[in-house]
Short mmCIF file of C-alpha atoms and ligand atoms in Angstrom, two decimals:
data_model
loop_
_atom_site.label_atom_id
_atom_site.label_comp_id
_atom_site.label_asym_id
_atom_site.label_seq_id
_atom_site.Cartn_x
_atom_site.Cartn_y
_atom_site.Cartn_z
CA UNK A 172 126.41 175.89 179.59
CA UNK A 173 123.60 176.93 181.96
CA UNK A 174 120.54 174.85 182.83
CA UNK A 175 120.21 171.58 184.79
CA UNK A 176 122.48 168.66 183.85
CA UNK A 177 120.63 165.38 184.46
CA UNK A 178 122.77 162.30 185.02
CA UNK A 179 121.62 159.15 183.23
CA UNK A 180 123.93 156.24 184.26
CA UNK A 181 124.53 153.85 181.35
CA UNK A 182 122.41 156.20 179.20
CA UNK A 183 119.38 154.05 180.08
CA UNK A 184 117.05 156.90 179.16
CA UNK A 185 119.19 158.84 176.70
CA UNK A 186 118.97 158.74 172.91
CA UNK A 187 122.38 159.49 171.39
CA UNK A 188 121.33 159.98 167.77
CA UNK A 189 118.71 159.58 165.09
CA UNK A 190 119.41 156.54 162.94
CA UNK A 191 117.79 154.85 159.93
CA UNK A 192 119.73 151.58 160.18
CA UNK A 193 118.23 149.23 162.79
CA UNK A 194 114.86 149.23 164.51
CA UNK A 195 114.19 147.20 167.62
CA UNK A 196 111.16 147.05 169.86
CA UNK A 197 112.08 145.65 173.28
CA UNK A 198 108.52 145.04 174.42
CA UNK A 199 107.42 143.17 171.30
CA UNK A 200 110.81 141.55 170.58
CA UNK A 201 111.05 143.02 167.08
CA UNK A 202 114.38 143.50 165.24
CA UNK A 203 114.67 144.90 161.68
CA UNK A 204 117.69 145.95 159.57
CA UNK A 205 116.68 148.83 157.27
CA UNK A 206 113.06 147.70 157.65
CA UNK A 207 113.61 144.02 156.83
CA UNK A 208 112.81 141.58 159.66
CA UNK A 209 115.67 139.61 161.15
CA UNK A 210 113.61 136.43 160.70
CA UNK A 211 113.41 136.95 156.91
CA UNK A 212 117.05 138.01 156.53
CA UNK A 213 118.35 135.09 158.60
CA UNK A 214 116.31 132.70 156.46
CA UNK A 215 116.69 134.15 152.96
CA UNK A 216 119.77 136.44 152.80
CA UNK A 217 123.53 135.99 152.78
CA UNK A 218 125.81 137.80 155.25
CA UNK A 219 127.54 139.89 152.55
CA UNK A 220 124.14 140.96 151.21
CA UNK A 221 123.06 142.01 154.71
CA UNK A 222 126.35 143.90 155.16
CA UNK A 223 125.60 145.86 151.97
CA UNK A 224 122.02 146.49 153.15
CA UNK A 225 123.12 147.80 156.56
CA UNK A 226 125.89 150.01 155.17
CA UNK A 227 124.24 151.45 152.05
CA UNK A 228 120.57 151.16 153.00
CA UNK A 229 119.20 148.93 150.23
CA UNK A 230 119.45 145.23 149.35
CA UNK A 231 121.95 145.02 146.45
CA UNK A 232 120.86 143.72 143.05
CA UNK A 233 122.99 140.96 141.53
CA UNK A 234 125.39 143.35 139.79
CA UNK A 235 125.86 145.52 142.89
CA UNK A 236 126.51 142.46 145.06
CA UNK A 237 128.98 141.03 142.54
CA UNK A 238 130.84 144.34 142.27
CA UNK A 239 130.88 144.73 146.07
CA UNK A 240 132.42 141.27 146.46
CA UNK A 241 134.88 141.98 143.62
CA UNK A 242 135.99 145.22 145.27
CA UNK A 243 136.45 143.37 148.57
CA UNK A 244 138.47 140.54 146.98
CA UNK A 245 140.79 143.15 145.44
CA UNK A 246 141.70 144.26 148.96
CA UNK A 247 142.07 140.87 150.65
CA UNK A 248 145.87 140.97 151.16
CA UNK A 249 147.23 141.90 154.59
CA UNK A 250 150.79 143.26 154.64
CA UNK A 251 153.30 140.54 155.56
CA UNK A 252 154.86 142.94 158.11
CA UNK A 253 151.64 142.63 160.14
CA UNK A 254 152.67 139.07 160.98
CA UNK A 255 155.46 140.46 163.15
CA UNK A 256 152.81 142.01 165.38
CA UNK A 257 150.88 138.75 165.53
CA UNK A 258 154.08 136.86 166.34
CA UNK A 259 154.77 139.25 169.22
CA UNK A 260 151.77 137.94 171.18
CA UNK A 261 152.06 134.94 173.52
CA UNK A 262 149.81 132.02 172.52
CA UNK A 263 147.95 132.65 175.78
CA UNK A 264 146.84 136.11 174.56
CA UNK A 265 143.05 136.50 174.42
CA UNK A 266 141.99 136.68 170.76
CA UNK A 267 139.96 139.85 171.37
CA UNK A 268 143.08 141.72 172.51
CA UNK A 269 144.99 140.43 169.49
CA UNK A 270 142.14 141.41 167.16
CA UNK A 271 141.76 144.97 168.46
CA UNK A 272 145.55 145.46 168.27
CA UNK A 273 145.82 144.09 164.73
CA UNK A 274 142.83 146.19 163.63
CA UNK A 275 144.55 149.29 164.95
CA UNK A 276 147.85 148.19 163.36
CA UNK A 277 146.12 148.00 159.97
CA UNK A 278 146.02 151.80 160.04
CA UNK A 279 149.79 151.98 159.61
CA UNK A 280 149.59 149.83 156.48
CA UNK A 281 146.53 151.52 154.99
CA UNK A 282 147.09 155.29 155.26
CA UNK A 283 144.44 155.93 152.60
CA UNK A 284 141.82 154.69 155.06
CA UNK A 285 142.57 157.23 157.76
CA UNK A 286 141.42 160.74 156.82
CA UNK A 287 138.37 159.78 154.80
CA UNK A 288 135.75 162.46 154.24
CA UNK A 289 134.21 161.85 150.81
CA UNK A 290 131.83 158.96 150.19
CA UNK A 291 134.33 157.58 147.68
CA UNK A 292 137.14 157.58 150.25
CA UNK A 293 134.80 156.03 152.80
CA UNK A 294 133.87 153.29 150.33
CA UNK A 295 137.57 152.49 149.90
CA UNK A 296 138.09 152.17 153.66
CA UNK A 297 134.92 150.08 154.00
CA UNK A 298 135.84 147.48 151.38
CA UNK A 299 139.39 147.39 152.75
CA UNK A 300 138.28 146.51 156.27
CA UNK A 301 135.58 144.06 155.06
CA UNK A 302 138.38 142.29 153.18
CA UNK A 303 141.10 142.35 155.79
CA UNK A 304 139.18 141.91 159.06
CA UNK A 305 138.26 138.27 158.31
CA UNK A 306 141.97 137.58 157.63
CA UNK A 307 142.81 138.95 161.09
CA UNK A 308 139.99 136.89 162.62
CA UNK A 309 141.43 133.76 161.01
CA UNK A 310 144.93 134.74 162.19
CA UNK A 311 143.74 134.87 165.82
CA UNK A 312 142.38 131.31 165.56
CA UNK A 313 145.46 129.92 163.75
CA UNK A 314 147.70 131.53 166.40
CA UNK A 315 145.61 130.06 169.23
CA UNK A 316 145.89 126.59 167.64
CA UNK A 317 149.58 126.97 166.66
CA UNK A 318 148.68 126.44 163.00
CA UNK A 319 150.33 128.12 159.98
CA UNK A 320 148.37 131.05 158.56
CA UNK A 321 146.29 130.21 155.50
CA UNK A 322 145.63 132.49 152.50
CA UNK A 323 142.09 133.03 151.30
CA UNK A 324 140.69 131.76 148.01
CA UNK A 325 138.99 134.29 145.75
CA UNK A 326 136.88 131.55 144.15
CA UNK A 327 134.98 130.95 147.39
CA UNK A 328 132.00 132.82 148.83
CA UNK A 329 132.64 135.51 151.45
CA UNK A 330 131.77 133.39 154.51
CA UNK A 331 133.08 130.18 152.89
CA UNK A 332 136.46 131.88 152.42
CA UNK A 333 136.50 132.95 156.08
CA UNK A 334 135.78 129.37 157.10
CA UNK A 335 138.60 128.14 154.85
CA UNK A 336 141.14 130.60 156.30
CA UNK A 337 140.10 129.51 159.79
CA UNK A 338 139.83 125.75 159.33
CA UNK A 339 141.74 124.52 156.26
CA UNK A 340 144.16 121.89 157.57
CA UNK A 341 147.80 122.25 156.41
CA UNK A 342 148.57 120.03 153.33
CA UNK A 343 144.94 118.93 153.05
CA UNK A 344 142.41 119.95 150.39
CA UNK A 345 139.83 122.38 151.82
CA UNK A 346 136.38 120.75 151.65
CA UNK A 347 133.58 123.19 152.32
CA UNK A 348 130.53 121.90 154.17
CA UNK A 349 127.30 123.59 153.01
CA UNK A 350 125.55 123.02 156.35
CA UNK A 351 128.41 124.58 158.33
CA UNK A 352 128.73 127.60 156.01
CA UNK A 353 124.96 128.21 156.17
CA UNK A 354 124.98 128.02 159.98
CA UNK A 355 127.91 130.44 160.18
CA UNK A 356 126.31 132.79 157.64
CA UNK A 357 123.05 132.83 159.66
CA UNK A 358 124.87 133.49 162.95
CA UNK A 359 126.81 136.39 161.42
CA UNK A 360 123.58 137.92 160.06
CA UNK A 361 121.97 137.67 163.51
CA UNK A 362 124.89 139.60 165.05
CA UNK A 363 125.22 142.21 162.31
CA UNK A 364 123.73 145.25 164.05
CA UNK A 365 121.78 146.20 167.13
CA UNK A 366 121.32 150.00 167.18
CA UNK A 367 123.15 151.90 169.96
CA UNK A 368 124.58 149.04 172.08
CA UNK A 369 127.75 149.60 174.09
CA UNK A 370 130.28 148.73 171.36
CA UNK A 371 128.40 150.60 168.62
CA UNK A 372 128.15 153.68 170.84
CA UNK A 373 131.92 153.34 171.33
CA UNK A 374 132.51 153.21 167.57
CA UNK A 375 130.33 156.29 167.11
CA UNK A 376 131.96 158.34 169.85
CA UNK A 377 135.54 157.50 168.76
CA UNK A 378 134.54 158.14 165.15
CA UNK A 379 132.98 161.46 166.13
CA UNK A 380 136.48 162.85 166.76
CA UNK A 381 137.32 161.86 163.14
CA UNK A 382 139.87 159.32 164.39
CA UNK A 383 139.04 157.20 161.35
CA UNK A 384 137.14 153.96 160.73
CA UNK A 385 139.83 151.43 161.73
CA UNK A 386 140.61 153.23 165.02
CA UNK A 387 136.89 153.40 165.81
CA UNK A 388 136.47 149.68 165.08
CA UNK A 389 139.45 148.81 167.27
CA UNK A 390 137.78 150.67 170.15
CA UNK A 391 134.47 148.91 169.43
CA UNK A 392 136.20 145.51 169.64
CA UNK A 393 137.53 146.42 173.08
CA UNK A 394 134.07 147.45 174.29
CA UNK A 395 132.53 144.24 172.93
CA UNK A 396 135.10 142.15 174.85
CA UNK A 397 133.46 142.81 178.21
CA UNK A 398 131.50 139.88 179.78
CA UNK A 399 128.44 142.12 180.20
CA UNK A 400 128.39 142.63 176.42
CA UNK A 401 129.74 140.41 173.62
CA UNK A 402 132.06 138.61 176.04
CA UNK A 403 128.90 137.04 177.48
CA UNK A 404 128.87 134.33 174.77
CA UNK A 405 132.18 133.01 176.12
CA UNK A 406 131.00 133.44 179.74
CA UNK A 407 127.80 131.45 178.96
CA UNK A 408 129.79 128.39 177.84
CA UNK A 409 132.12 128.68 180.83
CA UNK A 410 129.04 128.84 183.09
CA UNK A 411 127.35 125.85 181.38
CA UNK A 412 130.59 123.84 181.62
CA UNK A 413 130.85 124.70 185.34
CA UNK A 414 127.25 123.55 185.86
CA UNK A 415 127.99 120.34 183.96
CA UNK A 416 131.05 119.77 186.19
CA UNK A 417 128.77 120.39 189.19
CA UNK A 418 126.60 117.48 188.07
CA UNK A 419 124.10 119.73 186.29
CA UNK A 420 123.16 121.59 189.50
CA UNK A 421 121.39 124.53 187.82
CA UNK A 422 119.64 125.44 191.09
CA UNK A 423 122.96 126.42 192.69
CA UNK A 424 123.72 128.84 189.85
CA UNK A 425 120.21 130.25 189.86
CA UNK A 426 120.61 130.97 193.60
CA UNK A 427 124.00 132.62 192.97
CA UNK A 428 122.48 134.75 190.20
CA UNK A 429 119.81 136.03 192.59
CA UNK A 430 122.14 136.60 195.52
CA UNK A 431 122.81 140.35 195.73
CA UNK A 432 126.08 139.68 197.55
CA UNK A 433 127.28 137.42 194.77
CA UNK A 434 128.60 139.23 191.67
CA UNK A 435 127.71 136.18 189.55
CA UNK A 436 124.97 136.77 186.98
CA UNK A 437 123.22 134.24 184.77
CA UNK A 438 125.24 134.90 181.64
CA UNK A 439 123.28 135.09 178.40
CA UNK A 440 120.24 136.36 180.29
CA UNK A 441 118.78 139.84 180.49
CA UNK A 442 118.98 142.80 178.15
CA UNK A 443 118.86 146.59 178.36
CA UNK A 444 116.16 146.83 175.71
CA UNK A 445 114.50 143.43 175.28
CA UNK A 446 111.99 142.91 178.08
CA UNK A 447 110.69 139.91 176.21
CA UNK A 448 112.44 137.13 174.32
CA UNK A 449 115.40 138.39 172.24
CA UNK A 450 114.20 137.47 168.72
CA UNK A 451 117.75 136.43 167.83
CA UNK A 452 117.86 133.99 170.76
CA UNK A 453 114.76 132.23 169.42
CA UNK A 454 116.30 131.78 165.95
CA UNK A 455 119.68 130.69 167.38
CA UNK A 456 118.08 128.20 169.76
CA UNK A 457 116.32 126.54 166.81
CA UNK A 458 119.49 126.70 164.72
CA UNK A 459 121.39 124.99 167.55
CA UNK A 460 118.89 122.12 167.50
CA UNK A 461 119.10 121.92 163.68
CA UNK A 462 122.90 122.13 163.38
CA UNK A 463 123.62 119.66 166.18
CA UNK A 464 120.93 117.36 164.85
CA UNK A 465 122.19 117.48 161.27
CA UNK A 466 125.77 117.00 162.46
CA UNK A 467 124.72 114.13 164.71
CA UNK A 468 126.18 115.88 167.75
CA UNK A 469 124.56 115.09 171.09
CA UNK A 470 125.99 117.86 173.30
CA UNK A 471 124.90 117.56 176.97
CA UNK A 472 125.64 121.29 177.30
CA UNK A 473 122.64 122.03 175.05
CA UNK A 474 120.38 120.08 177.40
CA UNK A 475 121.80 121.94 180.42
CA UNK A 476 121.18 125.26 178.63
CA UNK A 477 117.57 124.30 177.90
CA UNK A 478 117.05 123.20 181.52
CA UNK A 479 118.49 126.44 182.83
CA UNK A 480 116.32 128.49 180.46
CA UNK A 481 113.19 126.64 181.55
CA UNK A 482 113.99 127.19 185.23
CA UNK A 483 114.77 130.87 184.79
CA UNK A 484 111.59 131.52 182.79
CA UNK A 485 109.57 130.07 185.68
CA UNK A 486 111.52 131.82 188.44
CA UNK A 487 109.81 134.86 190.05
CA UNK A 488 113.08 136.84 190.39
CA UNK A 489 113.70 136.56 186.66
CA UNK A 490 110.06 137.02 185.71
CA UNK A 491 109.79 140.18 187.85
CA UNK A 492 112.88 141.62 186.15
CA UNK A 493 111.81 140.48 182.67
CA UNK A 494 115.03 138.52 182.21
CA UNK A 495 115.01 136.35 179.10
CA UNK A 496 117.72 134.56 177.11
CA UNK A 497 119.61 136.98 174.86
CA UNK A 498 121.64 136.55 171.68
CA UNK A 499 124.59 135.17 173.64
CA UNK A 500 122.80 132.35 175.42
CA UNK A 501 122.75 129.72 172.64
CA UNK A 502 125.25 131.05 170.10
CA UNK A 503 128.26 129.46 171.79
CA UNK A 504 126.69 126.01 171.50
CA UNK A 505 126.69 126.33 167.72
CA UNK A 506 130.22 127.80 167.61
CA UNK A 507 131.35 124.81 169.68
CA UNK A 508 129.68 122.40 167.26
CA UNK A 509 131.55 124.18 164.42
CA UNK A 510 134.86 123.52 166.18
CA UNK A 511 135.42 127.12 167.29
CA UNK A 512 137.23 127.34 170.67
CA UNK A 513 135.39 129.14 173.51
CA UNK A 514 137.94 131.97 173.63
CA UNK A 515 137.11 132.74 169.97
CA UNK A 516 133.35 133.19 170.50
CA UNK A 517 133.50 136.94 171.04
CA UNK A 518 135.77 137.29 168.00
CA UNK A 519 132.94 135.65 166.00
CA UNK A 520 130.55 138.21 167.51
CA UNK A 521 132.90 141.00 166.35
CA UNK A 522 133.01 139.50 162.85
CA UNK A 523 129.22 139.50 162.71
CA UNK A 524 128.94 143.02 164.14
CA UNK A 525 131.50 144.50 161.74
CA UNK A 526 128.96 145.62 159.10
CA UNK A 527 126.79 147.23 161.78
CA UNK A 528 129.70 149.14 163.25
CA UNK A 529 130.69 150.29 159.75
CA UNK A 530 127.10 151.33 158.90
CA UNK A 531 126.71 153.30 162.12
CA UNK A 532 130.14 154.98 161.72
CA UNK A 533 129.29 155.94 158.11
CA UNK A 534 125.86 157.33 159.08
CA UNK A 535 127.44 159.36 161.89
CA UNK A 536 130.14 160.79 159.57
CA UNK A 537 127.78 161.53 156.65
CA UNK A 538 125.47 163.40 159.00
CA UNK A 539 128.44 165.41 160.32
CA UNK A 540 127.42 164.59 163.90
CA UNK A 541 129.25 166.78 166.45
CA UNK A 542 132.07 165.31 168.55
CA UNK A 543 130.66 163.28 171.45
CA UNK A 544 131.37 165.21 174.63
CA UNK A 545 128.85 164.79 177.49
CA UNK A 546 128.80 166.96 180.64
CA UNK A 547 128.84 165.91 184.31
CA UNK A 548 127.66 166.99 187.76
CA UNK A 549 130.77 167.82 189.85
CA UNK A 550 130.67 166.35 193.37
CA UNK A 551 134.36 166.77 194.34
CA UNK A 552 136.21 169.16 196.68
CA UNK A 553 135.66 172.92 196.67
CA UNK A 554 138.57 175.27 195.81
CA UNK A 555 141.58 174.77 198.13
CA UNK A 556 145.21 176.10 198.31
CA UNK A 557 148.29 173.96 197.59
CA UNK A 558 150.33 172.73 200.64
CA UNK A 559 154.08 172.03 200.33
CA UNK A 560 154.93 168.34 200.76
CA UNK A 561 156.91 168.90 203.99
CA UNK A 562 153.90 170.65 205.49
CA UNK A 563 151.42 167.86 204.75
CA UNK A 564 150.26 165.75 207.70
C1 SDX B 90 124.68 141.81 174.41
O1 SDX B 90 122.77 146.35 174.22
C2 SDX B 90 122.75 145.43 173.29
O2 SDX B 90 121.99 145.43 172.34
C3 SDX B 90 123.77 144.30 173.50
C4 SDX B 90 123.64 143.14 172.53
C5 SDX B 90 123.99 143.53 171.12
O3 SDX B 90 123.50 142.87 170.19
O4 SDX B 90 124.85 144.45 170.97
O5 SDX B 90 122.32 142.62 172.55
C6 SDX B 90 124.60 142.01 172.92
O6 SDX B 90 125.55 142.38 175.03
C7 SDX B 90 123.65 140.94 175.10
C8 SDX B 90 123.79 140.94 176.65
C9 SDX B 90 124.93 139.99 177.03
N1 SDX B 90 125.23 140.10 178.48
C10 SDX B 90 124.90 139.13 179.36
O7 SDX B 90 124.25 138.12 179.05
C11 SDX B 90 125.43 139.35 180.77
C12 SDX B 90 124.32 139.11 181.81
N2 SDX B 90 123.32 140.15 181.61
C13 SDX B 90 123.39 141.29 182.50
O8 SDX B 90 124.63 141.66 182.95
C14 SDX B 90 122.41 142.40 182.14
O9 SDX B 90 121.20 141.83 181.90
C15 SDX B 90 122.76 143.33 180.98
C16 SDX B 90 124.14 143.89 181.08
C17 SDX B 90 122.62 142.61 179.67
C18 SDX B 90 121.75 144.48 181.00
O10 SDX B 90 121.99 145.19 182.16
P1 SDX B 90 121.08 146.45 182.58
O11 SDX B 90 120.11 146.82 181.50
O12 SDX B 90 122.02 147.51 183.08
O13 SDX B 90 120.19 145.88 183.72
P2 SDX B 90 120.56 145.91 185.26
O14 SDX B 90 121.99 145.50 185.47
O15 SDX B 90 120.13 147.24 185.81
O16 SDX B 90 119.63 144.75 185.85
C19 SDX B 90 118.27 145.00 186.23
C20 SDX B 90 117.99 144.01 187.35
C21 SDX B 90 119.04 144.05 188.48
O17 SDX B 90 118.39 143.57 189.65
P3 SDX B 90 117.84 144.67 190.73
O18 SDX B 90 119.06 145.53 191.10
O19 SDX B 90 116.78 145.48 189.96
O20 SDX B 90 117.29 143.87 191.86
O21 SDX B 90 118.06 142.66 186.82
C22 SDX B 90 119.13 141.96 187.45
C23 SDX B 90 120.05 143.01 188.07
O22 SDX B 90 120.76 142.47 189.19
N3 SDX B 90 119.81 141.21 186.38
C24 SDX B 90 120.28 139.97 186.47
C25 SDX B 90 120.77 139.65 185.21
N4 SDX B 90 120.62 140.70 184.39
C26 SDX B 90 120.03 141.67 185.11
N5 SDX B 90 120.32 139.11 187.50
C27 SDX B 90 120.86 137.89 187.27
N6 SDX B 90 121.36 137.50 186.08
C28 SDX B 90 121.33 138.35 185.02
N7 SDX B 90 121.83 137.97 183.84
#
C-alpha cells in the first residue's frame, strides 16, 4: 500500500485493537476487569467468577456460576494417550515447554475445539480448556517431582481441585487448607488479564489466522515464558537467592542493573505501561506478608526483596526511569511459601492468565478482526543477479 510506514519497535506507541475487557491506567496505577477494580475483585471474588466476568463480560449470578462450573466439570478428563507425550519429556524439561506442548497436543484429542465459529462452539472449546488446562498444569508439577498423576475431585471448588491435583500426596487423604486456597485464588485473580501484553498479543495474532483457541493459547504460553515477561517471576527468585548467597549484597545487583554493559536487569522491576506502582504488586506484597505470617514462615528472601525494593525506590536511576516493582516481584515469594518449585512459577502465571487469553481471543473472533499482518521498512540489498557457486569469490 502507498503512504509512509512508521516503525514502532515493541509497539510502544501502537494500539492493536479496541477492547472492552481490561482497563489500565499506567500513570495512576489503575487496573479494572470489565470495570470492576482489581482491589475489589481480589478481595471479594473467586477466580472462576472472575474468569466468567472476563470472558462473558458480566459477573455471573449464582445459577450461571453453578452451570459454568458444572459444564467445566463435565469436561475435566484428559485422554490417557496424552500421558505418552508427558512421559516423553525428560524430568529436566522446563514446565513451560511441557505445558505449551501438551496444550497444543490437546487439539488432537479435541477436534470439536478447532474450527469454532459460532458462540456455542466457542463456549464448548472454552469450558473444555478451562477444565483440562489445570490438569496439564498439575501434570507438569507431578512430573517435576516424580509423583504419580492425581485425578481431580468434582466435589471440590475450582481452585481447591487444582491444588489437590498438584499437591495430594499418594495414599494420603487430601486435606484442603482454606488459607492456602484463598491465597492461590487471589494470586490467580491478580494475573487473570492485562490488556495487550506480549503473550495476549501473541494469542490474538495467532487466533487472527483462525488457528483455533488451543493453538493460540499454546503460542501465548511460549511468549509468556520469556524472562522479560511472565518468566520474570522465576528470574526474581533466582536473583533474590543469588543476593542471599552473596550475603545480601543488594548494592552489587543494583550496580549491575544500572550498568549499560551488563545485560542483567533488576527482575520484577519496570513495566511498559505502569510508570507508577503496579497495583497488583501492592496487593501481592501485602498478601505475602499475610500468608507467610499466617503460616508462621519467616523467609529471609522476603526481607531481601523488601530491602531491594526500598533501595531501588530511592535510587535516581530507577526514579528517573519510573521503575517500580511489578506483578512478578513478590508473587514468587508466596508461591514458594505454598510449596511450588521456582521452575513452576511461570506455569502458575499461565494458569492465572488463561481466562484473560480466552476472553481476548473470543473478543477478537466475535469482532471478526482481520488477520494480523503488519508491514515493514525494507533496508536490505537492492536487486542483484545470481552468481554460479564456482564463480563466487
Ligand atoms: C510482566 O506488559 C504487561 O502487562 C506484562 C505483565 C502482564 O501482566 O502481562 O505486566 C507481566 O511481564 C511484568 C514485567 C516482568 N518483567 C520484568 O520484571 C523484567 C525486568 N523488566 C524489564 O525488562 C522491563 O522493565 C520491561 C520488559 C518490563 C519493560 O521494558 P520496556 O517498556 O521495553 O522498557 P525499556 O526496556 O525500554 O526500559 C526503559 C529504560 C531503559 O534504560 P535507558 O535505555 O532508557 O537508559 O529503563 C531501563 C532500561 O535499561 N530498565 C531497567 C529495567 N527495566 C527497564 N533497568 C534495570 N532493571 C530493570 N528491570
